[in-house]
Short mmCIF file of C-alpha atoms and ligand atoms in Angstrom, two decimals:
data_model
loop_
_atom_site.label_atom_id
_atom_site.label_comp_id
_atom_site.label_asym_id
_atom_site.label_seq_id
_atom_site.Cartn_x
_atom_site.Cartn_y
_atom_site.Cartn_z
CA MET M 1 -10.95 -20.10 -28.24
CA ASN M 2 -12.58 -20.48 -24.85
CA LEU M 3 -11.96 -17.60 -22.49
CA PRO M 4 -10.34 -18.58 -19.20
CA SER M 5 -12.44 -18.02 -16.08
CA ASP M 6 -11.79 -14.89 -14.08
CA ASP M 7 -11.25 -16.85 -10.89
CA MET M 8 -8.50 -18.80 -12.63
CA LEU M 9 -6.91 -15.60 -13.85
CA THR M 10 -6.89 -14.11 -10.38
CA THR M 11 -5.41 -17.03 -8.52
CA GLN M 12 -3.54 -19.13 -11.08
CA GLY M 13 -2.96 -17.26 -14.29
CA LEU M 14 -3.04 -18.82 -17.71
CA LEU M 15 -0.92 -21.45 -19.39
CA LEU M 16 0.39 -20.90 -22.90
CA ASP M 17 -2.62 -20.17 -25.09
CA HIS M 18 -1.01 -21.08 -28.38
CA THR M 19 2.38 -21.94 -29.70
CA SER M 20 3.43 -19.88 -32.66
CA GLY M 21 6.88 -19.84 -31.10
CA LYS M 22 7.46 -16.29 -32.31
CA VAL M 23 6.74 -13.66 -29.69
CA LEU M 24 5.81 -14.56 -26.12
CA LEU M 25 3.75 -12.19 -24.03
CA ILE M 26 4.21 -12.67 -20.28
CA GLY M 27 1.22 -10.86 -18.89
CA CYS M 28 -0.79 -10.16 -15.79
CA GLY M 29 -3.90 -12.32 -15.36
CA ALA M 30 -5.91 -9.11 -15.10
CA LEU M 31 -5.08 -8.45 -18.76
CA ALA M 32 -5.57 -11.94 -20.23
CA ARG M 33 -9.03 -11.48 -21.69
CA GLU M 34 -8.13 -8.09 -23.07
CA ILE M 35 -4.98 -9.42 -24.75
CA LEU M 36 -6.82 -12.44 -26.17
CA ASP M 37 -9.52 -10.13 -27.49
CA LEU M 38 -6.96 -7.85 -29.17
CA LYS M 39 -5.19 -10.87 -30.67
CA ALA M 40 -8.40 -12.23 -32.13
CA ALA M 41 -9.61 -8.87 -33.45
CA ASN M 42 -6.28 -8.09 -35.13
CA ASN M 43 -5.22 -11.56 -36.21
CA TRP M 44 -2.04 -11.35 -34.20
CA SER M 45 -1.33 -15.06 -34.50
CA HIS M 46 2.40 -14.47 -33.96
CA LEU M 47 1.76 -13.52 -30.31
CA ASP M 48 1.61 -16.30 -27.71
CA LEU M 49 0.39 -15.56 -24.23
CA VAL M 50 1.16 -16.82 -20.75
CA CYS M 51 -0.28 -15.06 -17.69
CA LEU M 52 0.71 -14.88 -14.03
CA PRO M 53 -1.92 -14.76 -11.27
CA ALA M 54 -3.49 -11.32 -11.11
CA ILE M 55 -3.65 -11.43 -7.31
CA LEU M 56 0.14 -10.91 -7.18
CA HIS M 57 -0.81 -7.23 -7.22
CA ASN M 58 -1.71 -7.33 -3.58
CA HIS M 59 1.90 -8.33 -2.89
CA PRO M 60 3.85 -6.30 -5.44
CA GLU M 61 7.18 -7.50 -4.03
CA ARG M 62 6.30 -10.91 -5.52
CA ILE M 63 5.73 -9.62 -9.06
CA THR M 64 9.35 -9.15 -10.14
CA PRO M 65 10.54 -12.60 -8.98
CA ALA M 66 7.52 -14.25 -10.65
CA VAL M 67 8.17 -12.47 -13.95
CA ARG M 68 11.85 -13.36 -13.73
CA ALA M 69 11.00 -17.05 -13.30
CA ALA M 70 8.65 -16.92 -16.29
CA ILE M 71 11.27 -15.25 -18.50
CA GLU M 72 13.86 -17.82 -17.45
CA LYS M 73 11.46 -20.65 -18.17
CA HIS M 74 10.60 -19.49 -21.69
CA ARG M 75 13.61 -17.62 -22.99
CA SER M 76 15.13 -20.66 -24.68
CA THR M 77 11.99 -21.22 -26.78
CA TYR M 78 11.26 -17.63 -27.77
CA ALA M 79 13.48 -15.21 -29.60
CA ARG M 80 11.40 -12.33 -28.33
CA ILE M 81 9.58 -11.90 -25.03
CA PHE M 82 7.40 -8.92 -24.09
CA VAL M 83 6.24 -8.31 -20.53
CA VAL M 84 2.65 -7.07 -20.33
CA TYR M 85 2.89 -5.44 -16.92
CA ALA M 86 3.31 -1.81 -16.00
CA ASP M 87 5.45 -0.89 -12.99
CA CYS M 88 2.56 -2.05 -10.76
CA GLY M 89 4.15 -0.86 -7.54
CA THR M 90 7.47 -2.64 -7.99
CA GLY M 91 9.20 0.70 -7.58
CA GLY M 92 11.13 0.36 -10.84
CA GLN M 93 12.36 -3.16 -10.08
CA LEU M 94 10.39 -4.78 -12.86
CA GLU M 95 11.76 -2.31 -15.35
CA ALA M 96 15.29 -2.97 -14.11
CA LEU M 97 14.74 -6.72 -14.45
CA CYS M 98 13.44 -6.39 -18.02
CA HIS M 99 16.38 -4.21 -18.89
CA ASP M 100 18.86 -6.70 -17.42
CA MET M 101 17.22 -9.63 -19.20
CA GLY M 102 16.94 -7.80 -22.51
CA VAL M 103 13.15 -7.83 -22.83
CA ASP M 104 10.67 -4.98 -23.29
CA MET M 105 7.59 -4.14 -21.26
CA VAL M 106 4.55 -1.88 -21.37
CA ALA M 107 5.24 1.72 -20.32
CA GLY M 108 3.44 3.34 -17.42
CA PRO M 109 2.84 3.08 -13.67
CA HIS M 110 -0.17 0.70 -13.75
CA CYS M 111 -2.97 -0.52 -16.01
CA TYR M 112 -5.35 2.30 -14.97
CA SER M 113 -2.84 4.64 -16.53
CA PHE M 114 -2.18 2.80 -19.80
CA PHE M 115 -5.86 2.01 -20.37
CA GLU M 116 -6.65 5.69 -20.17
CA GLY M 117 -3.45 6.49 -22.08
CA ASN M 118 -0.36 7.33 -20.02
CA GLU M 119 -0.22 10.94 -21.16
CA LYS M 120 -3.86 11.61 -20.51
CA PHE M 121 -3.75 9.87 -17.14
CA ALA M 122 -0.81 11.97 -16.00
CA ALA M 123 -2.52 15.14 -17.20
CA ASN M 124 -5.66 14.27 -15.21
CA SER M 125 -3.82 13.36 -12.03
CA GLU M 126 -4.75 16.56 -10.16
CA SER M 127 -8.48 16.36 -10.77
CA ASP M 128 -8.59 12.58 -10.37
CA PHE M 129 -6.56 12.49 -7.23
CA SER M 130 -9.36 11.13 -5.05
CA ALA M 131 -10.53 8.54 -7.60
CA PHE M 132 -10.53 4.79 -7.11
CA TYR M 133 -10.35 2.97 -10.46
CA LEU M 134 -11.88 -0.23 -11.67
CA THR M 135 -11.26 -1.94 -15.01
CA ASP M 136 -13.50 -4.55 -16.66
CA PHE M 137 -11.49 -7.27 -14.96
CA LEU M 138 -11.69 -5.66 -11.54
CA VAL M 139 -15.42 -5.14 -11.85
CA ARG M 140 -15.85 -8.83 -12.57
CA GLN M 141 -13.41 -9.75 -9.80
CA PHE M 142 -14.35 -7.03 -7.31
CA ASP M 143 -15.04 -9.45 -4.49
CA ALA M 144 -11.94 -11.59 -4.99
CA PHE M 145 -9.63 -8.65 -5.65
CA VAL M 146 -10.91 -5.79 -3.52
CA TRP M 147 -13.67 -6.68 -1.09
CA LYS M 148 -12.25 -9.89 0.42
CA PRO M 149 -8.50 -9.10 0.47
CA LEU M 150 -9.29 -5.81 2.21
CA GLY M 151 -11.37 -7.77 4.73
CA LEU M 152 -14.53 -5.80 4.01
CA ASP M 153 -16.57 -9.02 3.96
CA ARG M 154 -15.56 -9.76 7.54
CA HIS M 155 -15.06 -6.24 8.88
CA PRO M 156 -17.37 -3.78 7.13
CA GLN M 157 -16.38 -1.10 9.63
CA LEU M 158 -12.99 -0.83 7.88
CA ARG M 159 -14.57 0.79 4.82
CA GLU M 160 -14.21 4.28 6.22
CA MET M 161 -10.54 3.71 7.07
CA TYR M 162 -9.77 2.53 3.54
CA PHE M 163 -11.97 4.77 1.47
CA GLY M 164 -12.72 7.74 3.72
CA ASN M 165 -10.53 10.04 1.64
CA TYR M 166 -11.89 8.93 -1.72
CA THR M 167 -14.71 10.75 -3.48
CA LYS M 168 -15.47 8.75 -6.61
CA LEU M 169 -15.15 5.40 -8.30
CA VAL M 170 -14.07 5.71 -11.91
CA TYR M 171 -14.98 2.70 -14.02
CA GLN M 172 -12.60 2.56 -16.95
CA ALA M 173 -14.59 0.46 -19.40
CA GLN M 174 -12.52 -1.52 -21.87
CA THR M 175 -15.68 -2.85 -23.51
CA ASP M 176 -19.13 -1.34 -23.80
CA ASP M 177 -21.13 -3.76 -21.65
CA PRO M 178 -24.29 -2.57 -19.86
CA ALA M 179 -24.26 -5.49 -17.44
CA LEU M 180 -20.70 -4.73 -16.34
CA THR M 181 -21.57 -1.05 -16.03
CA ALA M 182 -24.43 -1.97 -13.70
CA THR M 183 -22.08 -4.10 -11.59
CA ALA M 184 -19.53 -1.28 -11.47
CA ARG M 185 -22.22 1.13 -10.32
CA ASP M 186 -23.07 -1.34 -7.58
CA CYS M 187 -19.38 -1.53 -6.53
CA ALA M 188 -19.37 2.26 -6.15
CA ALA M 189 -22.46 2.08 -3.96
CA ARG M 190 -20.87 -0.62 -1.81
CA LEU M 191 -17.83 1.58 -1.27
CA GLY M 192 -19.98 4.66 -0.64
CA LEU M 193 -18.44 6.50 -3.60
CA ALA M 194 -19.88 8.53 -6.47
CA PHE M 195 -19.81 6.72 -9.81
CA GLU M 196 -18.23 7.77 -13.07
CA ARG M 197 -17.79 5.70 -16.23
CA ARG M 198 -15.20 6.32 -18.93
CA LEU M 199 -15.06 4.20 -22.05
CA THR M 200 -11.29 3.88 -22.48
CA GLY M 201 -11.06 0.84 -24.73
CA TYR M 202 -7.61 -0.75 -24.57
CA GLY M 203 -5.71 2.54 -24.60
CA ASP M 204 -1.94 2.27 -24.88
CA LEU M 205 -2.09 -1.52 -24.55
CA LYS M 206 -3.20 -1.89 -28.14
CA ALA M 207 -0.40 0.27 -29.52
CA SER M 208 2.21 -1.55 -27.41
CA LEU M 209 1.13 -4.94 -28.75
CA ALA M 210 0.65 -3.76 -32.33
CA ALA M 211 4.30 -2.77 -32.44
CA LEU M 212 5.50 -6.32 -31.74
CA ARG M 213 6.80 -8.31 -34.67
CA MET Y 1 -18.44 -12.37 21.45
CA SER Y 2 -20.78 -14.91 23.01
CA GLU Y 3 -21.05 -15.46 26.74
CA ASP Y 4 -19.49 -18.92 26.67
CA GLN Y 5 -16.91 -20.47 28.98
CA ASP Y 6 -14.08 -19.12 26.79
CA ASP Y 7 -14.79 -15.59 27.90
CA ILE Y 8 -11.86 -14.18 29.76
CA ILE Y 9 -12.45 -11.61 32.48
CA LEU Y 10 -9.49 -9.26 32.01
CA SER Y 11 -9.71 -7.76 35.48
CA GLU Y 12 -9.26 -11.22 37.04
CA LEU Y 13 -5.89 -11.76 35.34
CA ASP Y 14 -2.74 -10.76 37.16
CA ASP Y 15 -0.25 -8.52 35.34
CA ASP Y 16 1.80 -11.45 34.06
CA GLU Y 17 -1.26 -12.87 32.35
CA LEU Y 18 -2.94 -9.64 31.39
CA VAL Y 19 -0.10 -8.26 29.27
CA PRO Y 20 0.17 -11.36 27.04
CA GLN Y 21 -3.61 -11.41 26.83
CA MET Y 22 -3.48 -7.81 25.62
CA PHE Y 23 -0.90 -8.83 23.00
CA ASP Y 24 -3.42 -11.41 21.77
CA ASP Y 25 -6.29 -8.93 21.83
CA LEU Y 26 -4.25 -6.40 19.90
CA TYR Y 27 -3.33 -9.09 17.39
CA ASP Y 28 -7.04 -9.82 16.99
CA GLY Y 29 -7.87 -6.13 16.68
CA LEU Y 30 -10.17 -6.04 19.72
CA ARG Y 31 -10.38 -2.34 20.46
CA GLU Y 32 -12.72 -2.48 23.46
CA GLU Y 33 -10.65 -5.17 25.16
CA ILE Y 34 -7.51 -3.08 24.66
CA GLU Y 35 -9.20 -0.02 26.13
CA GLU Y 36 -10.30 -2.11 29.09
CA GLY Y 37 -6.83 -3.58 29.57
CA VAL Y 38 -5.23 -0.15 29.52
CA THR Y 39 -7.68 1.12 32.12
CA ILE Y 40 -7.04 -1.90 34.36
CA LEU Y 41 -3.25 -1.48 34.23
CA LEU Y 42 -3.53 2.22 35.00
CA GLY Y 43 -5.83 1.36 37.90
CA ARG Y 44 -3.12 -0.96 39.23
CA GLY Y 45 -0.69 1.90 39.37
CA TRP Y 46 1.21 1.34 36.10
CA THR Y 47 2.61 4.57 34.65
CA PRO Y 48 1.04 5.56 31.33
CA TYR Y 49 4.46 5.23 29.73
CA ASP Y 50 4.83 1.62 30.90
CA VAL Y 51 1.36 0.72 29.68
CA LEU Y 52 2.21 2.21 26.32
CA THR Y 53 5.60 0.61 25.83
CA LYS Y 54 5.11 -2.72 27.58
CA ALA Y 55 1.54 -3.57 26.63
CA LEU Y 56 0.67 -1.67 23.45
CA VAL Y 57 3.99 -1.23 21.64
CA GLY Y 58 5.02 -4.72 22.66
CA GLY Y 59 1.88 -6.15 21.07
CA MET Y 60 2.05 -3.99 17.99
CA THR Y 61 5.66 -5.04 17.38
CA ILE Y 62 4.46 -8.63 17.02
CA VAL Y 63 1.80 -7.50 14.56
CA GLY Y 64 4.39 -5.54 12.58
CA ASN Y 65 6.76 -8.49 12.41
CA ASP Y 66 4.05 -10.86 11.23
CA PHE Y 67 2.98 -8.36 8.56
CA ARG Y 68 6.57 -8.06 7.38
CA ASP Y 69 6.83 -11.85 7.25
CA GLY Y 70 3.63 -12.19 5.23
CA ILE Y 71 1.66 -13.90 8.02
CA LEU Y 72 -0.79 -11.01 8.43
CA PHE Y 73 -2.24 -8.91 5.63
CA VAL Y 74 -3.55 -5.36 5.51
CA PRO Y 75 -6.97 -5.76 7.19
CA GLU Y 76 -5.48 -7.41 10.28
CA VAL Y 77 -2.89 -4.66 10.56
CA LEU Y 78 -5.57 -2.03 10.22
CA LEU Y 79 -7.72 -3.65 12.91
CA ALA Y 80 -4.76 -3.94 15.27
CA ALA Y 81 -3.81 -0.33 14.64
CA ASN Y 82 -7.36 0.70 15.38
CA ALA Y 83 -7.29 -1.18 18.67
CA MET Y 84 -4.00 0.44 19.60
CA LYS Y 85 -5.47 3.81 18.73
CA GLY Y 86 -8.21 3.20 21.28
CA GLY Y 87 -5.62 2.55 23.98
CA MET Y 88 -3.52 5.53 22.90
CA ALA Y 89 -6.50 7.84 23.18
CA ILE Y 90 -6.70 7.02 26.88
CA LEU Y 91 -2.95 7.28 27.44
CA LYS Y 92 -2.07 10.40 25.46
CA PRO Y 93 -3.45 13.06 27.83
CA LEU Y 94 -1.92 11.19 30.77
CA LEU Y 95 1.47 10.90 29.08
CA ALA Y 96 1.59 14.67 28.69
CA GLU Y 97 0.71 15.17 32.38
CA THR Y 98 3.15 12.64 33.75
CA GLY Y 99 6.11 14.03 31.85
CA ALA Y 100 6.96 10.83 30.01
CA PRO Y 101 10.25 11.00 28.11
CA ARG Y 102 10.17 13.13 24.92
CA VAL Y 103 12.65 11.98 22.37
CA GLY Y 104 11.95 14.42 19.56
CA LYS Y 105 9.28 15.77 17.29
CA MET Y 106 8.26 14.42 13.90
CA VAL Y 107 6.12 15.89 11.16
CA ILE Y 108 4.76 13.08 8.99
CA GLY Y 109 2.51 12.97 5.94
CA THR Y 110 1.74 11.21 2.68
CA VAL Y 111 2.97 13.10 -0.38
CA LYS Y 112 0.94 15.00 -2.93
CA GLY Y 113 -1.23 12.88 -5.23
CA ASP Y 114 -1.23 9.90 -2.89
CA ILE Y 115 -4.08 8.86 -0.60
CA HIS Y 116 -2.51 5.76 0.93
CA ASP Y 117 -2.23 6.35 4.66
CA ILE Y 118 -2.33 3.02 6.50
CA GLY Y 119 1.45 2.62 6.68
CA LYS Y 120 1.99 6.27 7.51
CA ASN Y 121 -0.53 6.07 10.35
CA LEU Y 122 1.17 3.00 11.72
CA VAL Y 123 4.57 4.67 11.67
CA GLY Y 124 3.12 7.74 13.40
CA MET Y 125 1.61 5.59 16.10
CA MET Y 126 4.78 3.57 16.75
CA MET Y 127 6.82 6.77 16.86
CA GLU Y 128 4.44 8.10 19.50
CA GLY Y 129 4.79 4.81 21.29
CA ALA Y 130 8.54 5.33 21.37
CA GLY Y 131 8.19 8.76 22.95
CA PHE Y 132 8.25 11.01 19.89
CA GLU Y 133 5.78 13.79 19.51
CA VAL Y 134 4.08 13.31 16.13
CA VAL Y 135 2.31 15.87 14.01
CA ASP Y 136 0.34 14.06 11.32
CA LEU Y 137 -0.39 16.11 8.21
CA GLY Y 138 -2.57 13.42 6.66
CA ILE Y 139 -2.53 12.75 2.92
CA ASN Y 140 -1.82 14.71 -0.27
CA ASN Y 141 0.81 17.09 1.10
CA SER Y 142 2.47 19.78 -0.97
CA VAL Y 143 5.99 21.11 -0.39
CA ASP Y 144 4.49 24.13 1.35
CA ALA Y 145 2.41 22.02 3.70
CA TYR Y 146 5.52 20.12 4.83
CA LEU Y 147 7.72 23.20 5.14
CA ASP Y 148 5.12 25.26 6.96
CA ALA Y 149 4.52 22.49 9.48
CA LEU Y 150 8.24 21.86 10.04
CA ALA Y 151 8.74 25.53 10.88
CA ALA Y 152 5.56 25.98 12.90
CA GLU Y 153 6.18 22.85 14.96
CA ASP Y 154 9.91 23.31 15.34
CA ALA Y 155 10.27 19.65 14.36
CA ASP Y 156 13.39 17.48 14.38
CA ILE Y 157 12.23 14.93 11.84
CA LEU Y 158 10.39 15.00 8.54
CA GLY Y 159 8.68 11.76 7.54
CA MET Y 160 7.26 11.28 4.06
CA SER Y 161 5.23 8.33 2.83
CA ALA Y 162 4.38 7.28 -0.75
CA LEU Y 163 2.82 4.07 -2.06
CA LEU Y 164 2.60 4.97 -5.73
CA THR Y 165 5.42 5.00 -8.29
CA THR Y 166 3.88 8.18 -9.65
CA THR Y 167 4.07 10.00 -6.30
CA MET Y 168 7.46 8.80 -4.98
CA PRO Y 169 9.42 11.38 -7.01
CA TYR Y 170 7.62 14.17 -5.17
CA MET Y 171 9.75 13.40 -2.11
CA LYS Y 172 12.74 14.68 -4.03
CA VAL Y 173 10.89 17.90 -4.78
CA VAL Y 174 10.41 18.44 -1.05
CA ILE Y 175 14.03 17.63 -0.21
CA ASP Y 176 15.34 19.83 -3.03
CA THR Y 177 13.25 22.72 -1.73
CA LEU Y 178 14.69 22.21 1.75
CA ILE Y 179 18.18 22.36 0.22
CA GLU Y 180 17.33 25.44 -1.81
CA LYS Y 181 16.13 27.26 1.28
CA GLY Y 182 19.19 26.22 3.26
CA LEU Y 183 17.04 24.17 5.65
CA ARG Y 184 18.08 20.63 4.78
CA GLU Y 185 20.54 20.27 7.66
CA ASP Y 186 17.92 21.35 10.17
CA TYR Y 187 15.91 18.16 9.81
CA ILE Y 188 16.31 14.43 9.77
CA VAL Y 189 14.44 13.21 6.69
CA LEU Y 190 13.01 9.68 6.77
CA VAL Y 191 11.07 8.19 3.87
CA GLY Y 192 9.02 5.03 3.48
CA GLY Y 193 6.31 3.18 1.57
CA ALA Y 194 6.21 -0.24 -0.07
CA PRO Y 195 7.59 0.64 -3.54
CA LEU Y 196 10.59 2.55 -2.13
CA ASN Y 197 13.97 1.08 -1.36
CA GLU Y 198 17.28 2.08 0.13
CA GLU Y 199 18.73 3.10 -3.20
CA PHE Y 200 15.83 5.44 -3.87
CA GLY Y 201 16.18 7.00 -0.42
CA LYS Y 202 19.86 7.71 -1.10
CA ALA Y 203 19.21 9.00 -4.61
CA ILE Y 204 16.74 11.64 -3.45
CA GLY Y 205 18.93 12.75 -0.55
CA ALA Y 206 16.91 11.44 2.41
CA ASP Y 207 18.75 10.53 5.60
CA ALA Y 208 17.20 7.08 5.54
CA TYR Y 209 14.64 4.81 3.94
CA CYS Y 210 12.80 2.72 6.52
CA ARG Y 211 11.25 -0.61 5.58
CA ASP Y 212 8.72 -0.62 8.40
CA ALA Y 213 7.58 1.12 11.56
CA ALA Y 214 10.02 -0.72 13.82
CA VAL Y 215 12.96 0.28 11.63
CA ALA Y 216 11.60 3.84 11.51
CA VAL Y 217 11.64 4.06 15.32
CA GLU Y 218 15.17 2.68 15.62
CA THR Y 219 16.47 4.90 12.84
CA ALA Y 220 14.84 8.00 14.28
CA LYS Y 221 16.33 7.29 17.70
CA THR Y 222 19.81 6.83 16.26
CA PHE Y 223 19.66 10.02 14.22
CA VAL Y 224 18.24 12.12 17.05
CA ALA Y 225 20.97 10.90 19.39
CA ARG Y 226 23.59 11.70 16.76
CA LYS Y 227 22.11 15.15 16.21
CA HIS Y 228 22.17 15.91 19.91
CA ASN Y 229 25.76 14.73 20.24
CA SER Y 230 27.00 16.77 17.32
CA GLY Y 231 25.00 19.74 18.61
CA ALA Y 232 26.76 19.44 21.96
CA GLN Y 233 30.18 19.51 20.33
CA ALA Y 234 29.47 22.40 18.01
C1 B12 I 301 -4.41 -1.04 0.92
C2 B12 I 301 -4.09 -0.50 -0.46
C3 B12 I 301 -4.95 0.46 -0.98
C4 B12 I 301 -6.12 1.06 -0.20
C5 B12 I 301 -5.58 2.29 0.56
C6 B12 I 301 -6.36 2.65 1.80
C7 B12 I 301 -5.68 3.69 2.62
N1 B12 I 301 -6.48 4.40 3.37
O1 B12 I 301 -4.48 3.84 2.64
C8 B12 I 301 -7.07 1.39 -1.38
C9 B12 I 301 -7.81 0.12 -1.74
C10 B12 I 301 -8.06 2.50 -1.14
C11 B12 I 301 -6.03 1.69 -2.47
C12 B12 I 301 -6.21 2.57 -3.51
C13 B12 I 301 -5.33 2.68 -4.59
N2 B12 I 301 -4.22 1.94 -4.80
CO1 B12 I 301 -3.42 0.82 -3.46
N3 B12 I 301 -2.67 -0.54 -2.39
C14 B12 I 301 -2.96 -0.98 -1.21
C15 B12 I 301 -2.01 -2.14 -0.84
C16 B12 I 301 -2.73 -3.47 -1.10
C17 B12 I 301 -1.47 -2.15 0.57
C18 B12 I 301 -0.89 -0.82 1.09
C19 B12 I 301 -0.92 -0.81 2.61
O2 B12 I 301 -1.73 -0.12 3.21
N4 B12 I 301 -0.09 -1.64 3.24
C20 B12 I 301 -0.05 -1.80 4.68
C21 B12 I 301 0.94 -0.86 5.33
C22 B12 I 301 1.05 -1.16 6.83
O3 B12 I 301 2.19 -1.04 4.73
P1 B12 I 301 2.99 0.14 3.99
O4 B12 I 301 2.03 1.11 3.45
O5 B12 I 301 3.99 -0.45 3.10
O6 B12 I 301 3.74 0.87 5.20
C23 B12 I 301 4.83 0.31 5.92
C24 B12 I 301 6.20 0.63 5.30
O7 B12 I 301 6.17 0.85 3.92
C25 B12 I 301 6.72 1.80 6.08
N5 B12 I 301 6.31 3.16 5.74
C26 B12 I 301 5.23 3.59 5.07
N6 B12 I 301 5.18 4.93 5.05
C27 B12 I 301 6.22 5.39 5.72
C28 B12 I 301 6.65 6.69 6.00
C29 B12 I 301 7.81 6.89 6.74
C30 B12 I 301 8.25 8.27 7.07
C31 B12 I 301 8.57 5.77 7.16
C32 B12 I 301 9.80 5.98 7.93
C33 B12 I 301 8.14 4.46 6.89
C34 B12 I 301 6.97 4.27 6.17
O8 B12 I 301 6.22 1.51 7.37
C35 B12 I 301 4.87 1.02 7.26
C36 B12 I 301 4.52 0.20 8.45
O9 B12 I 301 5.33 -0.95 8.58
C37 B12 I 301 -0.85 -1.90 -1.88
C38 B12 I 301 -0.05 -3.12 -2.27
C39 B12 I 301 0.97 -3.47 -1.22
N7 B12 I 301 0.90 -4.65 -0.72
O10 B12 I 301 1.79 -2.62 -0.86
C40 B12 I 301 -1.61 -1.28 -3.05
C41 B12 I 301 -0.88 -0.36 -4.05
C42 B12 I 301 0.09 0.54 -3.33
N8 B12 I 301 -1.97 0.43 -4.62
C43 B12 I 301 -1.82 0.65 -5.88
C44 B12 I 301 -2.74 1.38 -6.68
C45 B12 I 301 -2.47 1.42 -8.16
C46 B12 I 301 -3.84 2.04 -6.11
C47 B12 I 301 -4.91 2.84 -6.87
C48 B12 I 301 -4.44 3.76 -8.00
C49 B12 I 301 -5.84 1.71 -7.37
C50 B12 I 301 -7.15 2.06 -7.97
N9 B12 I 301 -7.83 0.98 -8.31
O11 B12 I 301 -7.55 3.18 -8.13
C51 B12 I 301 -5.55 3.63 -5.71
C52 B12 I 301 -4.73 4.91 -5.38
C53 B12 I 301 -5.41 6.21 -5.42
C54 B12 I 301 -4.54 7.33 -4.90
N10 B12 I 301 -4.61 8.48 -5.54
O12 B12 I 301 -3.79 7.22 -3.96
C55 B12 I 301 -0.60 0.00 -6.45
C56 B12 I 301 0.51 0.99 -6.80
C57 B12 I 301 1.07 0.72 -8.18
C58 B12 I 301 2.06 1.75 -8.59
N11 B12 I 301 2.56 1.65 -9.80
O13 B12 I 301 2.42 2.63 -7.88
C59 B12 I 301 -0.26 -1.05 -5.34
C60 B12 I 301 1.22 -1.34 -5.21
C61 B12 I 301 -1.02 -2.34 -5.72
C62 B12 I 301 -0.61 -2.86 -7.09
N12 B12 I 301 0.39 -3.71 -7.19
O14 B12 I 301 -1.20 -2.50 -8.07
N13 B12 I 301 -4.90 0.98 -2.25
#
């Protein structure tokens, strides 16, 4: 199938990709390509996907209500719904919602953690404390997701106030793509940070989806 | 800014026009204009405390409300805070000299593992604006860093900030250590940060969770007054 554009995924999300009617994934737009890729590679034709706009992350208080609306909209057509979000700064509210509505979700604080593997991420937290992470999606959407919302296009002098305490940019690569790596390296330079690349693949995301029947 | 007819000469405005103009300049994050406005008001005989509360805090309150209501986003808040900081830098030494009211002393910092500091800085600034002395410990603070500073500064209030779900629980570690050492009752503990909520504040044993800087100031004032009253009776 055709991959949705990244701009679409940031601002609008994705409509139902397919209608097996079995398991519905309600995911973050920042994970759409990754989920579609996993589906295709593993023949998970029983998983349907709908995505919410990735940019909700800059207003985490809007995530839980948006997920609630999506669950309400689709729960009559699907026996099983799985939420492909981590906590994402909702302070436990998304987890509470999923619990109340009887649906499961991905474990972990955010996608940087589950891509690396939640256990490993937690174990590294001391040494990585001054790291700023980018995923494949964020590298592609760096301007729309980071640069512009933080106003760095209009007010470059704010860079120091945002990133003054950071030392490195860690690019968590889901796919091995030299062009993306070059862009990520450029993002680090724009932020004035050292660059590090880790090939994480899909981490815990794959295991979470593989378990769905 | 270009030298067109829209240029406003701040020194030509009378006080009634200058203060609203400073609100606008603060809203637009114009640091130099704010510094100029502060200097003009001082030159006209305003007390540093009045300049702070009437011009700067007044303007920043509007910024805070519009951020809360989703009208402004982070960069605008950061620019406004930076402009206010410019004004504060002029006023701070004068405030100390002129014996402006001192309401209490707060030690504030972001918890261990967390580098988010925009909200914390804003709270610190508004607390200063309300007459509190503020000791800012910066980011990534351990239990020891908080406890050492509380003792060394003889503070009334501990403020902790966290923006990450992974770092919020550390606030409880700090509060539990205070309890363990028999120090919990010595301090008013306020916590904040976007992912927190009232329930969390209660669960970890803080005195209050504060949604924003304005609420933080009001809450701190209430608790300090209460503390003083109960101290007087004891
Ligand atoms: C700006 C921002 C950043 C900046 C921070 C710059 C800086 N110098 O602080 C940058 C881009 C560098 C950044 C980095 C990261 N961030 Co960030 N960030 C944000 C964002 C968009 C806004 C936070 C902010 O500054 N708001 C503006 C201020 C004014 O508001 P505030 O902080 O809420 O403060 C107010 C109140 O909460 C309260 N308050 C705050 N502190 C205190 C303290 C006391 C004592 C009191 C009384 C009150 C109080 O009063 C304040 C003023 O009104 C939030 C999302 C959001 N909208 O909240 C994500 C967010 C917090 N970040 C997040 C993440 C994941 C990260 C990173 C891990 C991302 C990455 N790619 O690496 C790193 C963190 C690294 C680290 N170790 O800390 C997630 C957290 C998810 C989670 N599960 O916890 C969020 C929620 C975004 C998301 N949905 O994914 N971030």
